[in-house]
Coordinates of C-alpha atoms in Angstrom, one line a residue:
X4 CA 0.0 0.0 0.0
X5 CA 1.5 3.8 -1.5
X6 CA 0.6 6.0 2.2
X7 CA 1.8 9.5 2.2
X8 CA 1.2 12.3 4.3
X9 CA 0.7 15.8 3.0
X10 CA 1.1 18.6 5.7
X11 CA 0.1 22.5 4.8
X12 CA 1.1 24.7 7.5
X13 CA -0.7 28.4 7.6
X14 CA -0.1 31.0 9.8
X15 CA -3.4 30.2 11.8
X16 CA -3.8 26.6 10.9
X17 CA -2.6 23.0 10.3
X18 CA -3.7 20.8 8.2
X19 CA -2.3 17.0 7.7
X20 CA -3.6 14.3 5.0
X21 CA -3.3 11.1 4.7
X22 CA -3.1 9.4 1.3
X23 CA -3.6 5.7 0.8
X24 CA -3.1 5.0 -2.9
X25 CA -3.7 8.6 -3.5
X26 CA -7.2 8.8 -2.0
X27 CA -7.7 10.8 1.1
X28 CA -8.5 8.7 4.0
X29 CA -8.1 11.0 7.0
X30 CA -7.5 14.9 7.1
X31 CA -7.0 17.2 10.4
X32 CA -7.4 20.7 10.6
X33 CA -6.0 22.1 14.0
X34 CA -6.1 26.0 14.5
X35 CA -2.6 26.7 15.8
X36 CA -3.3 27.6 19.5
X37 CA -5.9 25.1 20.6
X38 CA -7.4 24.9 23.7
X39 CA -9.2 21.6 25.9
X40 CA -7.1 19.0 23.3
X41 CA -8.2 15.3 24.4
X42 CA -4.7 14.8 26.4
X43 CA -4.3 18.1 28.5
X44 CA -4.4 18.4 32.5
X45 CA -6.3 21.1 34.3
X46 CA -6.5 21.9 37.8
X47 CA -10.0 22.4 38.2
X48 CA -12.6 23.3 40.8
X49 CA -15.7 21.8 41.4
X50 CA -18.6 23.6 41.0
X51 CA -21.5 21.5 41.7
X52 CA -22.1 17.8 43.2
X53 CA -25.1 15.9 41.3
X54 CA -25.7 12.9 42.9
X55 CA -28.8 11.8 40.7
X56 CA -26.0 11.6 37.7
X57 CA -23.6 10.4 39.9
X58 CA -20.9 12.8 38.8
X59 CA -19.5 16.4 39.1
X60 CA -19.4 19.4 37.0
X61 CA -16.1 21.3 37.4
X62 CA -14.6 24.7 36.2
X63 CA -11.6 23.8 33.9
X64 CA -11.9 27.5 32.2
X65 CA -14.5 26.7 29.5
X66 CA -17.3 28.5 28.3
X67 CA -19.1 25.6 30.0
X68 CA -18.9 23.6 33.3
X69 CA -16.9 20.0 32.1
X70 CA -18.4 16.8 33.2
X71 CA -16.6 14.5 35.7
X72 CA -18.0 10.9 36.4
X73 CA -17.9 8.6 39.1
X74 CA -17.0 6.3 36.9
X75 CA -13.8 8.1 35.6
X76 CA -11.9 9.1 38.5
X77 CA -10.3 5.7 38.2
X78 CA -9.3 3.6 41.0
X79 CA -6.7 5.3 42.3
X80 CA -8.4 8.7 43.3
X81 CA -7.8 9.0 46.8
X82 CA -4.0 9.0 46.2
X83 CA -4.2 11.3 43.5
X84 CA -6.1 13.5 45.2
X85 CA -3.5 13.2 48.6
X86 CA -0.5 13.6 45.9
X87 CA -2.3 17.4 44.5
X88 CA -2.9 18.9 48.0
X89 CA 0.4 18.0 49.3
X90 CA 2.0 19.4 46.3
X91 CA -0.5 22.3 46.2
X92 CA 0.1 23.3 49.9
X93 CA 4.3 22.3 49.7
X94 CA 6.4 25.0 49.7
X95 CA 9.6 23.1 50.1
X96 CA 10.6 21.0 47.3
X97 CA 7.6 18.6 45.6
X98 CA 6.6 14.8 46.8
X99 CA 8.2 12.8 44.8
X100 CA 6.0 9.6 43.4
X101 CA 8.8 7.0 45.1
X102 CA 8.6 8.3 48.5
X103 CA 4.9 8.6 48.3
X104 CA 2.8 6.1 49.8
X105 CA -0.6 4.6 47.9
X106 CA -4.2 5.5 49.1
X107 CA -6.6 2.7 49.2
X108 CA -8.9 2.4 45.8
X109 CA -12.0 3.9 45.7
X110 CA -15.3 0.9 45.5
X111 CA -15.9 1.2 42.3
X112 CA -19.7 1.0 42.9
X113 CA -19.3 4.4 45.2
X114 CA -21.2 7.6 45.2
X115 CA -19.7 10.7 44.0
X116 CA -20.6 12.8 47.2
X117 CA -18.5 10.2 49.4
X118 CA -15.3 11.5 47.1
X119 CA -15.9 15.1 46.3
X120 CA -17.3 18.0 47.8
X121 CA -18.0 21.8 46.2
X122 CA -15.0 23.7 45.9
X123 CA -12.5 20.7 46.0
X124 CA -9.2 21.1 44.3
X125 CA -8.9 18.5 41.6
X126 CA -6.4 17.5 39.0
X127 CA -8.3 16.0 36.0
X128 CA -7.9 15.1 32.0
X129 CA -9.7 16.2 29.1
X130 CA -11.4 12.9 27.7
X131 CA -13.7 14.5 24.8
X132 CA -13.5 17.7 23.6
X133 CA -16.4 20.2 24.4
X134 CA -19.1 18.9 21.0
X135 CA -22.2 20.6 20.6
X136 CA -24.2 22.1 23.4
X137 CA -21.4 20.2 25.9
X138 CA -18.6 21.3 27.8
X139 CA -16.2 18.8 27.6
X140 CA -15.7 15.4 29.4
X141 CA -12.8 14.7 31.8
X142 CA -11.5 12.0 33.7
X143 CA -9.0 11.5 36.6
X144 CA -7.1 8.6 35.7
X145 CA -4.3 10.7 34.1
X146 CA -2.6 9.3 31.4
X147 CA 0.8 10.5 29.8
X148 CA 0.6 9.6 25.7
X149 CA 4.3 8.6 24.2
X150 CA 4.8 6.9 21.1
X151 CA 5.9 3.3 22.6
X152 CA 3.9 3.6 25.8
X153 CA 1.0 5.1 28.2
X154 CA 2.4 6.6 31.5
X155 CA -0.2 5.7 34.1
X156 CA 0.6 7.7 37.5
X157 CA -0.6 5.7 40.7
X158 CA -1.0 2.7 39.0
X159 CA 1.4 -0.7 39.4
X160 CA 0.5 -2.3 36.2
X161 CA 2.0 -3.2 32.7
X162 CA 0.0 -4.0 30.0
X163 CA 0.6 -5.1 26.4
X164 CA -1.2 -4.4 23.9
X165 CA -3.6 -7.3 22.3
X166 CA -2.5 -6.2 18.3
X167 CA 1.1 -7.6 19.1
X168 CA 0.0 -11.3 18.8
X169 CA 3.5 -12.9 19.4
X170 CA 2.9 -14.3 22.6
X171 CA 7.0 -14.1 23.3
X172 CA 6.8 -10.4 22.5
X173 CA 4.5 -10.0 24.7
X174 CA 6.6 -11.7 27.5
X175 CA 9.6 -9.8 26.8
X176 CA 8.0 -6.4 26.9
X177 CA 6.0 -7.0 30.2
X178 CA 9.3 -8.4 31.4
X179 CA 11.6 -5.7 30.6
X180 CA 9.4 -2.7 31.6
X181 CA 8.3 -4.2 34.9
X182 CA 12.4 -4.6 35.6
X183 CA 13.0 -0.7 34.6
X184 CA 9.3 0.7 35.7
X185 CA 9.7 3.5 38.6
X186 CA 7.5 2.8 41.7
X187 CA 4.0 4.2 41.4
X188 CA 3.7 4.2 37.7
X189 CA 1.8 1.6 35.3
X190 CA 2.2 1.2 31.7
X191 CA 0.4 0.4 29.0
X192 CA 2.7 -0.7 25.9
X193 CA 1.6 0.4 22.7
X194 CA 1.7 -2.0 19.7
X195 CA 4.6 0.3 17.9
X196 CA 7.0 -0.8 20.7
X197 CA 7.3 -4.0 19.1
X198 CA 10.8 -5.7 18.6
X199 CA 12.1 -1.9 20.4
X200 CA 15.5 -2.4 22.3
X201 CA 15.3 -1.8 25.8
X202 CA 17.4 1.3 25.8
X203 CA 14.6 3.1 23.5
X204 CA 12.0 2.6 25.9
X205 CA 14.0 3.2 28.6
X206 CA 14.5 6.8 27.4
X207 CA 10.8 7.5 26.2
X208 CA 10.0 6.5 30.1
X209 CA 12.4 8.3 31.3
X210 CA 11.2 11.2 29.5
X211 CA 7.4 10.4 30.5
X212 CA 8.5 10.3 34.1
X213 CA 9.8 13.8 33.9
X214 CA 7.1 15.0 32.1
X215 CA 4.6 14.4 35.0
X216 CA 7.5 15.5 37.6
X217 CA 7.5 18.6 35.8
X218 CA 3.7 19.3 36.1
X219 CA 3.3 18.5 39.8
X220 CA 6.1 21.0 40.0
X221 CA 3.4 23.6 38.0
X222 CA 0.3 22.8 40.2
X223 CA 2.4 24.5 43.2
X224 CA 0.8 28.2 43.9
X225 CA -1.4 27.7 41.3
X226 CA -5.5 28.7 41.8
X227 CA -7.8 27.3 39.4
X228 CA -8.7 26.8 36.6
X229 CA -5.1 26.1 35.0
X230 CA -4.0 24.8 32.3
X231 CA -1.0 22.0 33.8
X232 CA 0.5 19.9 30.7
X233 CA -0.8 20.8 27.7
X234 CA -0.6 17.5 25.1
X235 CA 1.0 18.0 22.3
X236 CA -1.0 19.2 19.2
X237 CA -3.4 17.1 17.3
X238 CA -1.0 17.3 14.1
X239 CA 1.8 16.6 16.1
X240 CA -0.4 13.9 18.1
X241 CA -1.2 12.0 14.7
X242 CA 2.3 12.1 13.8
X243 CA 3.4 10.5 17.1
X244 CA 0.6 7.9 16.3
X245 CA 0.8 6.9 12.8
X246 CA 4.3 8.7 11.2
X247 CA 6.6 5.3 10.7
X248 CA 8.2 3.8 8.3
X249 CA 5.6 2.3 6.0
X250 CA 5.3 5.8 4.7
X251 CA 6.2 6.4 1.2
X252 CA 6.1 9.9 1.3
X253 CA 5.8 12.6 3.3
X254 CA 5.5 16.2 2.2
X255 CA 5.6 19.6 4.0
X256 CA 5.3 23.0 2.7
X257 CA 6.9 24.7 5.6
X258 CA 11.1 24.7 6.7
X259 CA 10.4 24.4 10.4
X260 CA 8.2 21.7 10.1
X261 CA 10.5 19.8 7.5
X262 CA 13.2 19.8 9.9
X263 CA 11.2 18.6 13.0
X264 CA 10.1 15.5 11.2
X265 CA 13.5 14.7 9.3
X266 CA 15.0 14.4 12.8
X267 CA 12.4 12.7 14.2
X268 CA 12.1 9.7 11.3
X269 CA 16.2 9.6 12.0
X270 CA 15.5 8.3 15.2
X271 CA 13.3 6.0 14.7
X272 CA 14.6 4.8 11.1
X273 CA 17.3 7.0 9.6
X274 CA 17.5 4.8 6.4
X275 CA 13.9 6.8 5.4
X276 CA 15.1 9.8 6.1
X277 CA 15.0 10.6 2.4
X278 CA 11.0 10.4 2.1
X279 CA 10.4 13.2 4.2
X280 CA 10.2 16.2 1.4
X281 CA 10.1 19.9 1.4
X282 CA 7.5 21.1 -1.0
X283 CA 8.2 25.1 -2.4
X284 CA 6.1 25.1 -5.4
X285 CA 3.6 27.3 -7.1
X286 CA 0.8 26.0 -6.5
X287 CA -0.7 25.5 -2.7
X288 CA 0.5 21.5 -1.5
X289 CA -3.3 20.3 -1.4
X290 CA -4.0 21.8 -5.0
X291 CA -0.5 20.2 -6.0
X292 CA -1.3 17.0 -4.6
X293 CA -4.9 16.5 -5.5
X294 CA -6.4 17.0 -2.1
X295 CA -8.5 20.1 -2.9
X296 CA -11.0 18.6 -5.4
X297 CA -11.0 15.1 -3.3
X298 CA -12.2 17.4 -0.3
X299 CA -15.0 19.0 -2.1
X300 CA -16.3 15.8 -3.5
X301 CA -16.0 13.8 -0.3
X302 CA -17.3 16.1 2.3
X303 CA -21.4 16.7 2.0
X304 CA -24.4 15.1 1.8
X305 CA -24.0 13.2 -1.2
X306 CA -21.3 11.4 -2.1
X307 CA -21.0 9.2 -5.2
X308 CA -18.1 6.2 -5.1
X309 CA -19.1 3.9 -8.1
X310 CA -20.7 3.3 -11.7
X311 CA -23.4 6.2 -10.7
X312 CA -23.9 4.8 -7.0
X313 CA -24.1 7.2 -4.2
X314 CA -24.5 7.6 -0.5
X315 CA -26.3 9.7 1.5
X316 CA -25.4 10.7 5.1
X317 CA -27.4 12.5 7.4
X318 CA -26.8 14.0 10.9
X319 CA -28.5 14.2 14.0
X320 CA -27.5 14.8 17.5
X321 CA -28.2 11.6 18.6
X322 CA -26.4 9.6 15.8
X323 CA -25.3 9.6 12.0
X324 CA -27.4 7.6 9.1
X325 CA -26.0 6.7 6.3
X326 CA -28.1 5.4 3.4
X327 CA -27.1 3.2 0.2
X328 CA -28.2 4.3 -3.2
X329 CA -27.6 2.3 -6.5
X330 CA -28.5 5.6 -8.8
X331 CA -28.1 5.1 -12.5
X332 CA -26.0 1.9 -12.8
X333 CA -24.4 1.7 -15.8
X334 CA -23.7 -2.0 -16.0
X335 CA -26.1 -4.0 -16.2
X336 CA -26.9 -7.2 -14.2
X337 CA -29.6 -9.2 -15.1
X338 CA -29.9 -10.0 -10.9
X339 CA -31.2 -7.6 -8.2
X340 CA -29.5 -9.4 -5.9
X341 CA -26.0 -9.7 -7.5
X342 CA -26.3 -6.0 -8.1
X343 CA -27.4 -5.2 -4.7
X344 CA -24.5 -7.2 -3.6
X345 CA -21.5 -5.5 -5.8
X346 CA -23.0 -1.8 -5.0
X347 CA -23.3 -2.8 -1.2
X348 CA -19.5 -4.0 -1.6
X349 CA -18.4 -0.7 -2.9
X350 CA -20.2 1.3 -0.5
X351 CA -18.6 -0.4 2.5
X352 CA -14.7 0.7 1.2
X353 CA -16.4 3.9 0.9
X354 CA -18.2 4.7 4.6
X355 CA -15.2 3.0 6.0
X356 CA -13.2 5.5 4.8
X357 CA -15.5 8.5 5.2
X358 CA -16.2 7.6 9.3
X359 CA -12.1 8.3 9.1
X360 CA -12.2 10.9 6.8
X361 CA -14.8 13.3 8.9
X362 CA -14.0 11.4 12.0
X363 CA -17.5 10.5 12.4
X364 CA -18.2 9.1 16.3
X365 CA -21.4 7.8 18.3
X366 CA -23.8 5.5 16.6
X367 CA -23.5 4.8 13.2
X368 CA -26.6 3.3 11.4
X369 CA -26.4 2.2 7.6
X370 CA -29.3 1.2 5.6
X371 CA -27.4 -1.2 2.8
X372 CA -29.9 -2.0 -0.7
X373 CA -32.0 -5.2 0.4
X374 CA -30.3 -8.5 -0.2
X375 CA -32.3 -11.4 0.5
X376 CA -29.6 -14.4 0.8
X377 CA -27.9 -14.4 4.3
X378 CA -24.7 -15.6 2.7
X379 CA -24.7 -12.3 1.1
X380 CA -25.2 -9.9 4.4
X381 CA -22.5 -11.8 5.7
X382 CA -20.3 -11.3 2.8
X383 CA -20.9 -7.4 3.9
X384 CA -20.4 -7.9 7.2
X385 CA -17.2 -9.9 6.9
X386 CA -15.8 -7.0 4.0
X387 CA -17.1 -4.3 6.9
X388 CA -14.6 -5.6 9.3
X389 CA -11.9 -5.9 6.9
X390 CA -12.1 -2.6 5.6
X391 CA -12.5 -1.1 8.8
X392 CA -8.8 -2.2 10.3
X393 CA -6.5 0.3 9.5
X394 CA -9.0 2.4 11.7
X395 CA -7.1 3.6 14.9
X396 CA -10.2 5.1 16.8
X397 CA -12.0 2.0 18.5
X398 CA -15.3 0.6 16.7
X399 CA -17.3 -2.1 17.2
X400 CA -19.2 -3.4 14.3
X401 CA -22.7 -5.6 14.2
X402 CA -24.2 -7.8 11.5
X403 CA -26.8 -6.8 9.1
X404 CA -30.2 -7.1 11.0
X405 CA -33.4 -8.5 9.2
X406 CA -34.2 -5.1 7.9
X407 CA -30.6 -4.5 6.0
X408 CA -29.4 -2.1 8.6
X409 CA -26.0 -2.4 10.0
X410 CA -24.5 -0.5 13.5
X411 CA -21.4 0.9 14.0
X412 CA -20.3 2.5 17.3
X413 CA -17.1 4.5 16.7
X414 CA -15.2 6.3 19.9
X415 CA -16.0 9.9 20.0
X416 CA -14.0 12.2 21.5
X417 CA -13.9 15.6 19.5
X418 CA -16.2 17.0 17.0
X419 CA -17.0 15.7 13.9
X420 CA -15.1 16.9 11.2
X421 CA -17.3 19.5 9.1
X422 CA -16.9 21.1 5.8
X423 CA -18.8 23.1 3.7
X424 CA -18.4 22.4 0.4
X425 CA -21.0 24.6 -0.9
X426 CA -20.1 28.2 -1.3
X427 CA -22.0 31.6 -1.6
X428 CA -21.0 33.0 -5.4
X429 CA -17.6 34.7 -5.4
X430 CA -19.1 36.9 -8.3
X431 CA -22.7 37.8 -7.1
X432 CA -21.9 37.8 -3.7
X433 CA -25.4 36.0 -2.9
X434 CA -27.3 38.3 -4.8
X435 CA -27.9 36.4 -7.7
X436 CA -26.6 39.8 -10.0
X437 CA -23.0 40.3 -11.3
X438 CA -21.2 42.9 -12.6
X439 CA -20.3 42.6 -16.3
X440 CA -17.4 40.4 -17.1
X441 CA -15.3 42.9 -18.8
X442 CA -14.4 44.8 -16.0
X443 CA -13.3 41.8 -14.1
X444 CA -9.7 42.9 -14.5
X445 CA -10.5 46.2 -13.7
X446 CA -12.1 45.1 -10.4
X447 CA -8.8 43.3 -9.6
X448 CA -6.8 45.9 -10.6
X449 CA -9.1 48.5 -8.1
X450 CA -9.1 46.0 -5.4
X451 CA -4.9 45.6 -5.5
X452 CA -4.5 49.7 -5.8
X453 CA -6.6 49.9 -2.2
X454 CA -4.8 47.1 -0.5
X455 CA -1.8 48.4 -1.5
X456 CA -2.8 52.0 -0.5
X457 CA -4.2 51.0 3.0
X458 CA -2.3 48.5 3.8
X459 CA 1.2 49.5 2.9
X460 CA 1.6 46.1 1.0
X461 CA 5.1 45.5 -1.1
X462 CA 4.7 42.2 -2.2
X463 CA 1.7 39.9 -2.9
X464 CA 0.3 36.5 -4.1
X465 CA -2.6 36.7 -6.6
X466 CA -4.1 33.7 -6.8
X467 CA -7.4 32.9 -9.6
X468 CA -9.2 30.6 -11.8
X469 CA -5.9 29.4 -14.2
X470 CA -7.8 30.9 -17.4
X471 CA -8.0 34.4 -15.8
X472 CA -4.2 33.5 -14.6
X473 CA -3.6 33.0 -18.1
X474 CA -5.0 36.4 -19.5
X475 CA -3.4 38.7 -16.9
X476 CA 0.0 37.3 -17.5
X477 CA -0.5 37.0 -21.6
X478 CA 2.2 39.1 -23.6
X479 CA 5.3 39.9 -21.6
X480 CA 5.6 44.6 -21.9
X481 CA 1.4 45.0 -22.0
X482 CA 0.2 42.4 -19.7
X483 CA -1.9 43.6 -16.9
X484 CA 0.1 42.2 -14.3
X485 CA 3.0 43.9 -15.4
X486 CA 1.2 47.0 -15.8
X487 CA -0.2 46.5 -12.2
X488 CA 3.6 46.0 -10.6
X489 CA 4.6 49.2 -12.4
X490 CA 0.8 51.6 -11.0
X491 CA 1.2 50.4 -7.3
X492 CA 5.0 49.7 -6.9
X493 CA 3.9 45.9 -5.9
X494 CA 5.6 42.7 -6.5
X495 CA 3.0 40.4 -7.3
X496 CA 3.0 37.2 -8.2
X497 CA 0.0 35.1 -9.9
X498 CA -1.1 31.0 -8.5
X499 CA -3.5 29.5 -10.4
X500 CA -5.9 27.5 -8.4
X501 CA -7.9 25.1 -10.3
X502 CA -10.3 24.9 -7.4
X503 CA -11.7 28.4 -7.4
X504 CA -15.0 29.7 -9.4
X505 CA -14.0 31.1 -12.6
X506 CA -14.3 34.8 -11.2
X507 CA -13.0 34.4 -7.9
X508 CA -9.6 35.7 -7.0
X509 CA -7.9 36.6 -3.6
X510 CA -4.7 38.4 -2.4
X511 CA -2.3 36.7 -0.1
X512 CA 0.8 37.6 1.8
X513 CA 4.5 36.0 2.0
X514 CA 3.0 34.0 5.0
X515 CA 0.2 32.2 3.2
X516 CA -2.4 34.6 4.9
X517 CA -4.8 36.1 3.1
X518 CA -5.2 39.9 3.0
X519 CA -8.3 41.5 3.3
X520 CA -9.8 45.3 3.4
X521 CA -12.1 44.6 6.3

């Protein structure tokens, strides 16, 4: 399988895409300084007890009131909790973990008001990120993310993970990190940590040890809410997850970026160094690379994957529907039933990789063309499960019922990925009028002179519909563009972006950010 990754770093945003074979199977878009990331600590305050729920709603700093259950304080509460005030009331130098003696565990069929009170101090995790009308979810079982392992704080376990199915693996990892792990700390051993010499995963430990160190030294003299270890960001989070060396490519318009990963594929495979690429071009990387027009055709309510086929998705707060259309076949099959099978077929590679692609969580309900043979559902359900390994977020998947619906339950823990791909008219403006078409240029021209004039502007990125790109750079002494350099003392320079209306154009700086007169 060809995977790359394509990475477009703005000024204000991220945005990493998976290829697989050229198709886009997963994309991120992370604004640069995000806040209440699934992975950062607070110290938080509770504000209010609900018994009836059985949980607690604390202040973390949100808009909103974030939701702690009983459920997810974890076990080991008490001697978190013990840890926290003896940090938060120490004025010498912090507990450390080894000389700190374990609370008993909570019953885990306790009540919430026998743990916490209003007011209380608490450390806690961001589980889901605020979606909707809710704040977001937390927990107290804090867990530190690395790319080998899961630091678990108050915990004396070491688990492996079930996808490495070499049962002398297995041994050898439990084996090794029970001899190096610090007292106080459990592990969970990710399934990338397989075959990994001992002195790797010594380090990453070493590293996740200080890490936690390091934020019990923060919570000192600290009032909440307060942000304690913020997890790295999303892009960088994906990375950490799925950036190894099965990668084909991996391209990156920006220097910084470029460097980062280089050094980090040279330690953990400097043979591939070489894949890593930094992209310069003309064009923007997603227009270069195909990833514009796959967006637009992908994201909406319709989307059409084979011979005229088509599915249909739908949203509701409660769950997603998905629903199977054959449309206009072309081919033709003298059997309704082999042809409900083949479209059904397709349409399962295609929802499997759209519930990546927008990230869709919750309940998942699809509503596959009638088949009447069982054989047949079950080929579905069997090619369902197939094509929904290489999914990372955790699913779980039932057969076809009697009415050809299937359910999928997919781990939620930020907001759906949303795109609009319609757009209001670049040329009407909504209004359904335009202004004539041969004073386009002109209208360009106007709109450069006032950014120039207000803005102070000395150099600038046109970028339009290639055939417009094509007339304003036509003849080298009498093309507009030069004629426009020489009126406003501007360098500009001209992209043409196959993706935009035919009239559209915008104005962009040497960052990548567009300019605007508002």
């Amino acid at each position: 399988m060809i995977k790359e990754l394509v990475i477009d770093v703005a000024a204000d945003e991220i945005d990493i895409a998976l290829l697989e074979h050229k198709r886009l199977v997963e994309l991120s878009k992370e604004k640069s300084d995000p806040k209440f990331s699934v992975g950062d600590i607070y110290l938080g305050k509770v504000r209010k007890i609900m018994p009836g729920l059985n949980a607690a709603f604390v202040d973390v700093g949100y808009e909103k009131d974030a939701f702690l259950h009983y459920l997810d304080l974890g076990p080991q509460f008490r001697s978190l909790q013990r840890f926290l005030e003896s940090n938060l009331n120490r004025k010498s130098k912090p507990l450390t973990m080894q000389r700190f003696k374990r609370e008993k565990d909570i019953d885990k069929n306790g009540k919430i008001e026998d743990v916490l009170k209003a007011g209380q101090y608490v450390l806690v995790q961001i589980a889901k990120e605020p979606i909707s009308t809710k704040g977001p979810r937390l927990t107290s079982e804090i867990a530190i993310a690395g790319r080998n392992m899961v630091l678990m704080p108050f915990n004396d376990k070491v688990s492996v993970s079930q996808k490495i199915k070499s049962e002398e693996e297995r041994k050898r990892l439990r084996t090794l990190l029970q001899s190096i792990r610090p007292s106080n700390y459990g592990l969970i051993v990710r399934t990338v940590a397989e075959s990994k010499m001992v002195k790797v995963l010594d380090e990453e430990l070493r590293g996740l040890v200080k890490k936690w160190e390091l934020a019990m030294e923060r919570v000192r003299g600290k009032n909440p809410p307060a942000l304690i270890v913020s997890e790295i960001s999303r892009t960088a989070a994906i990375l950490r997850d799925i950036l190894n060396v099965s990668f084909n490519n991996i391209y990156v318009n920006d220097e910084s970026a470029y460097r980062e990963i280089r050094e980090y594929i040279n330690t953990i495979a400097p043979e591939k160094e070489k894949i890593v690429s930094l992209y310069d071009g003309t064009p923007p990387i997603f227009e270069k690379f195909g990833i514009e027009k796959q967006i637009k055709t992908s994201f909406g309510k319709t989307v059409s994957f084979k011979s005229g086929a088509y599915l249909i998705i739908e949203h509701t707060e409660a769950l997603h529907v998905i629903d199977v259309n054959s449309g206009n076949r072309s081919k033709s099959v003298n059997n309704q039933e082999t042809n409900a099978l083949e479209v059904n077929l397709a349409a399962v590679d295609e929802i499997a990789r759209q519930l990546r692609l927008r990230d869709m969580g919750g309940i998942i309900v699809i509503d596959f063309i009638d088949m009447h043979a069982q054989e047949n559902k079950t080929k579905v359900f069997e090619r369902m499960k197939q094509a929904m390994e290489g999914d990372r977020t955790k699913h779980s998947i039932l057969p076809l019922s009697r009415f050809g619906l299937m359910q999928i339950t997919r781990q939620r823990v930020r907001p759906e990925m949303e795109i609009n791909t319609r757009e209001m008219c670049p040329t009407c403006g909504g209004t359904g009028e335009i202004s004539p078409s041969i004073v386009f240029v002109d209208r360009i021209e106007q709109s450069l002179a006032e950014l120039v004039e207000k803005k102070k502007i000395k150099k600038v990125t046109l970028r339009i519909h290639p055939y417009i790109a094509a007339y304003v750079q036509k003849g080298w002494f009498k093309s507009p563009v030069r004629k426009w350099k020489k009126d406003t003392g501007c360098k500009i320079s001209v992209e043409a972006v196959s993706s935009y209306d035919f009239l559209a154009y915008r104005f962009f700086d040497a960052d990548g950010k567009e300019i605007t007169l508002n």
